[in-house]
GROMACS .gro file of C-alpha atoms in nm:
model
  248
    1MET     CA    1   0.000   0.000   0.000
    2LEU     CA    2   0.124   0.348  -0.089
    3SER     CA    3   0.150   0.575   0.213
    4LEU     CA    4   0.172   0.954   0.198
    5SER     CA    5   0.310   1.187   0.460
    6LEU     CA    6   0.315   1.566   0.468
    7VAL     CA    7   0.654   1.712   0.559
    8PHE     CA    8   0.710   2.086   0.584
    9ALA     CA    9   1.070   2.083   0.470
   10LEU     CA   10   1.176   2.368   0.244
   11PRO     CA   11   1.268   2.273  -0.114
   12LYS     CA   12   1.607   2.397  -0.229
   13TYR     CA   13   1.459   2.608  -0.506
   14ILE     CA   14   1.285   2.841  -0.260
   15MET     CA   15   1.577   2.883  -0.021
   16GLY     CA   16   1.774   3.140  -0.222
   17LEU     CA   17   2.001   3.397  -0.062
   18LYS     CA   18   2.011   3.495   0.301
   19TYR     CA   19   1.889   3.841   0.397
   20LEU     CA   20   2.129   4.119   0.297
   21THR     CA   21   2.105   4.493   0.350
   22SER     CA   22   2.148   4.729   0.054
   23GLU     CA   23   2.513   4.786   0.139
   24GLN     CA   24   2.578   4.414   0.171
   25ILE     CA   25   2.414   4.356  -0.166
   26LYS     CA   26   2.648   4.607  -0.329
   27GLN     CA   27   2.946   4.430  -0.169
   28ASN     CA   28   2.845   4.087  -0.301
   29HIS     CA   29   2.805   4.143  -0.674
   30LYS     CA   30   2.928   3.799  -0.783
   31LEU     CA   31   2.711   3.617  -0.532
   32ILE     CA   32   2.400   3.809  -0.635
   33SER     CA   33   2.472   3.765  -1.006
   34LYS     CA   34   2.494   3.390  -0.962
   35HIS     CA   35   2.148   3.377  -0.809
   36LEU     CA   36   1.994   3.592  -1.084
   37ILE     CA   37   2.082   3.358  -1.372
   38LYS     CA   38   1.760   3.158  -1.350
   39PRO     CA   39   1.451   3.373  -1.425
   40SER     CA   40   1.154   3.366  -1.190
   41SER     CA   41   0.846   3.164  -1.279
   42THR     CA   42   0.667   3.489  -1.365
   43ILE     CA   43   0.933   3.600  -1.613
   44SER     CA   44   0.944   3.246  -1.753
   45LYS     CA   45   0.580   3.298  -1.852
   46GLU     CA   46   0.698   3.588  -2.070
   47LEU     CA   47   0.995   3.398  -2.213
   48GLU     CA   48   0.784   3.094  -2.300
   49GLU     CA   49   0.460   3.260  -2.411
   50GLY     CA   50   0.525   3.632  -2.462
   51TYR     CA   51   0.243   3.675  -2.213
   52PHE     CA   52   0.321   4.018  -2.068
   53SER     CA   53   0.463   4.178  -2.381
   54GLY     CA   54   0.152   4.067  -2.570
   55HIS     CA   55  -0.075   4.218  -2.305
   56ILE     CA   56   0.118   4.547  -2.301
   57LYS     CA   57   0.125   4.570  -2.681
   58GLU     CA   58  -0.249   4.510  -2.708
   59ARG     CA   59  -0.327   4.768  -2.441
   60TYR     CA   60  -0.075   5.045  -2.501
   61GLY     CA   61   0.098   4.970  -2.831
   62ARG     CA   62   0.469   4.935  -2.905
   63ASP     CA   63   0.533   5.299  -2.814
   64ALA     CA   64   0.456   5.231  -2.448
   65ILE     CA   65   0.708   5.371  -2.201
   66ILE     CA   66   0.800   5.081  -1.972
   67VAL     CA   67   1.000   5.062  -1.650
   68GLU     CA   68   1.117   4.738  -1.492
   69LEU     CA   69   1.206   4.757  -1.123
   70GLY     CA   70   1.476   4.508  -1.030
   71CYS     CA   71   1.568   4.426  -1.389
   72ALA     CA   72   1.845   4.185  -1.276
   73SER     CA   73   2.003   4.004  -1.574
   74GLY     CA   74   1.781   4.187  -1.822
   75VAL     CA   75   1.602   3.885  -1.968
   76PHE     CA   76   1.259   4.049  -1.941
   77LEU     CA   77   1.379   4.373  -2.099
   78LYS     CA   78   1.542   4.171  -2.378
   79SER     CA   79   1.210   3.996  -2.438
   80LEU     CA   80   1.042   4.336  -2.468
   81VAL     CA   81   1.306   4.447  -2.721
   82ASN     CA   82   1.241   4.130  -2.921
   83ALA     CA   83   0.869   4.211  -2.913
   84GLY     CA   84   0.932   4.552  -3.071
   85PHE     CA   85   0.939   4.783  -2.768
   86SER     CA   86   1.209   5.051  -2.754
   87LYS     CA   87   1.113   5.297  -2.476
   88LEU     CA   88   1.251   5.088  -2.194
   89ASN     CA   89   1.404   5.164  -1.856
   90GLY     CA   90   1.560   4.914  -1.617
   91ILE     CA   91   1.627   4.990  -1.252
   92ASP     CA   92   1.838   4.792  -1.008
   93ILE     CA   93   2.075   4.844  -0.717
   94ASP     CA   94   2.373   4.727  -0.929
   95ASP     CA   95   2.453   4.626  -1.287
   96TYR     CA   96   2.371   4.257  -1.335
   97LEU     CA   97   2.283   4.281  -1.705
   98GLN     CA   98   2.380   3.998  -1.938
   99PHE     CA   99   2.312   4.207  -2.249
  100SER     CA  100   2.544   4.501  -2.313
  101ALA     CA  101   2.295   4.657  -2.555
  102LEU     CA  102   2.061   4.725  -2.261
  103ARG     CA  103   2.308   4.921  -2.050
  104GLY     CA  104   2.188   5.253  -2.187
  105ALA     CA  105   1.849   5.181  -2.036
  106LEU     CA  106   1.984   5.095  -1.688
  107ARG     CA  107   1.948   5.328  -1.388
  108ILE     CA  108   2.127   5.235  -1.064
  109LEU     CA  109   1.899   5.307  -0.767
  110ASP     CA  110   1.824   5.171  -0.422
  111LEU     CA  111   1.449   5.110  -0.433
  112ASN     CA  112   1.434   5.123  -0.054
  113LYS     CA  113   1.504   5.496  -0.049
  114ASP     CA  114   1.571   5.651  -0.393
  115ALA     CA  115   1.293   5.827  -0.583
  116LEU     CA  116   1.225   5.706  -0.935
  117PRO     CA  117   1.399   5.936  -1.187
  118PHE     CA  118   1.088   6.013  -1.392
  119PRO     CA  119   0.840   6.302  -1.399
  120ASP     CA  120   0.491   6.266  -1.258
  121LYS     CA  121   0.243   6.081  -1.482
  122SER     CA  122   0.504   6.004  -1.749
  123ILE     CA  123   0.512   5.619  -1.760
  124ASP     CA  124   0.268   5.372  -1.916
  125VAL     CA  125   0.380   5.047  -1.753
  126VAL     CA  126   0.585   4.956  -1.445
  127CYS     CA  127   0.687   4.593  -1.388
  128ALA     CA  128   0.813   4.452  -1.059
  129PHE     CA  129   0.864   4.077  -1.073
  130GLN     CA  130   0.953   3.911  -0.741
  131ILE     CA  131   1.098   4.236  -0.604
  132PHE     CA  132   0.871   4.368  -0.331
  133GLU     CA  133   0.926   4.078  -0.092
  134HIS     CA  134   1.293   4.187  -0.073
  135LEU     CA  135   1.229   4.553   0.006
  136GLU     CA  136   1.260   4.711   0.348
  137ASN     CA  137   1.025   4.996   0.252
  138PRO     CA  138   0.776   4.865  -0.006
  139PHE     CA  139   0.522   5.138   0.065
  140PHE     CA  140   0.767   5.409  -0.040
  141ILE     CA  141   0.827   5.257  -0.382
  142GLU     CA  142   0.455   5.183  -0.427
  143ARG     CA  143   0.388   5.554  -0.386
  144GLU     CA  144   0.667   5.630  -0.632
  145VAL     CA  145   0.513   5.394  -0.887
  146ALA     CA  146   0.177   5.565  -0.835
  147ARG     CA  147   0.344   5.904  -0.887
  148VAL     CA  148   0.512   5.824  -1.219
  149LEU     CA  149   0.233   5.618  -1.379
  150ARG     CA  150  -0.022   5.791  -1.595
  151PRO     CA  151  -0.388   5.747  -1.500
  152GLY     CA  152  -0.486   5.414  -1.653
  153GLY     CA  153  -0.124   5.300  -1.647
  154LEU     CA  154  -0.040   4.939  -1.562
  155PHE     CA  155   0.156   4.813  -1.262
  156LEU     CA  156   0.255   4.446  -1.296
  157LEU     CA  157   0.342   4.326  -0.946
  158SER     CA  158   0.442   3.967  -0.877
  159MET     CA  159   0.534   3.824  -0.539
  160PRO     CA  160   0.518   3.501  -0.340
  161ASN     CA  161   0.166   3.381  -0.270
  162GLY     CA  162   0.162   3.350   0.107
  163HIS     CA  163  -0.208   3.259   0.122
  164THR     CA  164  -0.190   2.893   0.017
  165ILE     CA  165  -0.332   2.611   0.223
  166TRP     CA  166   0.029   2.504   0.287
  167ASP     CA  167   0.112   2.850   0.427
  168LYS     CA  168  -0.193   2.844   0.652
  169LEU     CA  169  -0.092   2.505   0.791
  170ARG     CA  170   0.270   2.610   0.836
  171PHE     CA  171   0.171   2.934   1.008
  172PHE     CA  172  -0.062   2.744   1.241
  173ALA     CA  173   0.218   2.502   1.329
  174SER     CA  174   0.516   2.738   1.352
  175GLY     CA  175   0.413   3.102   1.303
  176ASN     CA  176   0.603   3.114   0.971
  177LEU     CA  177   0.521   3.101   0.599
  178ASN     CA  178   0.679   2.871   0.338
  179ASN     CA  179   0.841   3.149   0.138
  180TYR     CA  180   0.947   3.363   0.435
  181HIS     CA  181   1.205   3.190   0.648
  182ILE     CA  182   1.553   3.222   0.792
  183LYS     CA  183   1.727   3.080   0.482
  184ASN     CA  184   1.609   3.333   0.225
  185ASN     CA  185   1.597   3.710   0.180
  186HIS     CA  186   1.219   3.758   0.178
  187ILE     CA  187   1.121   4.010   0.443
  188THR     CA  188   0.799   4.180   0.327
  189PHE     CA  189   0.464   4.001   0.334
  190LEU     CA  190   0.135   4.185   0.291
  191THR     CA  191  -0.187   4.053   0.436
  192ARG     CA  192  -0.492   4.112   0.218
  193ASP     CA  193  -0.614   4.400   0.431
  194VAL     CA  194  -0.273   4.570   0.439
  195PHE     CA  195  -0.250   4.533   0.060
  196THR     CA  196  -0.599   4.683   0.024
  197LYS     CA  197  -0.543   4.986   0.245
  198THR     CA  198  -0.203   5.071   0.096
  199PHE     CA  199  -0.165   4.956  -0.265
  200LEU     CA  200  -0.533   4.976  -0.357
  201GLU     CA  201  -0.549   5.333  -0.233
  202ASN     CA  202  -0.384   5.437  -0.562
  203PHE     CA  203  -0.463   5.137  -0.782
  204SER     CA  204  -0.756   4.920  -0.880
  205LEU     CA  205  -0.698   4.545  -0.901
  206GLU     CA  206  -0.789   4.427  -1.250
  207LYS     CA  207  -0.694   4.061  -1.205
  208THR     CA  208  -0.444   3.826  -1.042
  209ILE     CA  209  -0.278   3.534  -1.218
  210TYR     CA  210  -0.103   3.242  -1.048
  211ASP     CA  211   0.184   3.018  -1.152
  212HIS     CA  212   0.178   2.638  -1.150
  213GLY     CA  213   0.048   2.448  -0.851
  214TRP     CA  214   0.292   2.364  -0.575
  215THR     CA  215   0.301   2.125  -0.282
  216PRO     CA  216   0.542   2.088   0.008
  217TRP     CA  217   0.731   1.762   0.030
  218ILE     CA  218   0.493   1.471   0.027
  219ARG     CA  219   0.651   1.129   0.066
  220PRO     CA  220   0.730   0.958  -0.161
  221ARG     CA  221   0.886   1.247  -0.351
  222ARG     CA  222   0.776   1.120  -0.691
  223ILE     CA  223   0.422   1.210  -0.584
  224THR     CA  224   0.534   1.565  -0.512
  225SER     CA  225   0.703   1.591  -0.853
  226TRP     CA  226   0.392   1.464  -1.029
  227LEU     CA  227   0.164   1.704  -0.842
  228ASN     CA  228   0.389   2.004  -0.911
  229ARG     CA  229   0.377   1.926  -1.283
  230HIS     CA  230   0.002   1.874  -1.303
  231LEU     CA  231  -0.166   2.096  -1.045
  232PRO     CA  232  -0.332   2.389  -1.228
  233PRO     CA  233  -0.280   2.748  -1.114
  234TRP     CA  234  -0.494   2.832  -0.811
  235ARG     CA  235  -0.473   3.084  -0.529
  236LEU     CA  236  -0.479   2.813  -0.262
  237TRP     CA  237  -0.173   2.621  -0.381
  238SER     CA  238   0.027   2.826  -0.632
  239LEU     CA  239   0.369   2.943  -0.511
  240ASN     CA  240   0.366   3.287  -0.681
  241LYS     CA  241   0.111   3.538  -0.807
  242CYS     CA  242   0.107   3.847  -1.027
  243HIS     CA  243  -0.133   4.137  -0.978
  244PHE     CA  244  -0.247   4.354  -1.269
  245LEU     CA  245  -0.295   4.694  -1.104
  246ILE     CA  246  -0.439   4.996  -1.286
  247ARG     CA  247  -0.352   5.349  -1.175
  248LYS     CA  248  -0.665   5.533  -1.064
   0.00000   0.00000   0.00000
């Protein structure tokens, strides 16, 4: 008889880097670069399907002015270039770009404290993929995004989904969440009410999409692997989510 057991061990692929301050990040360029090679599941959706570039093109056209916060290796910006966009800006705390042709679009900023270098109501789209969970002051940069976006502008915001059934069980058992633990650098988690009274003050939530289903370790592990390949996206078990926010 096949027996299953639920074990709340943390898979290696969600451990990541330990928590680092802004100054420590700047002092560890090689270490950070190494961890930015593999794109997030959200950006993989763009690389595999052209999902976000297609949505932006349909809504705003190829002349859209786009900013990516935490552009990392530049794979998302490169996908936008390939899709025909040219008015691009990438922002990060250091230069991690793999594509030299994008360096003219890069601005070096600390998103915890530096204002975005754009006039009010001048940007069509701001993207922040798996960035906000790392920030010490996410509300500051949310207000900056609201300032620079035009009314009707799009804010693509992806982050870990801390509202899964697995997170609820883990929090009940230990007071922690699966994606926020001592072995990674995730420090910001927003409850639904905190998200509503801060982010939705300046934005309306158009929709939220989720990545593939995810389970914690279930023994035997082949069952976990099968489930992670076949579970459809759903708010109660997907590891990450992406909000489509419209500037009011």
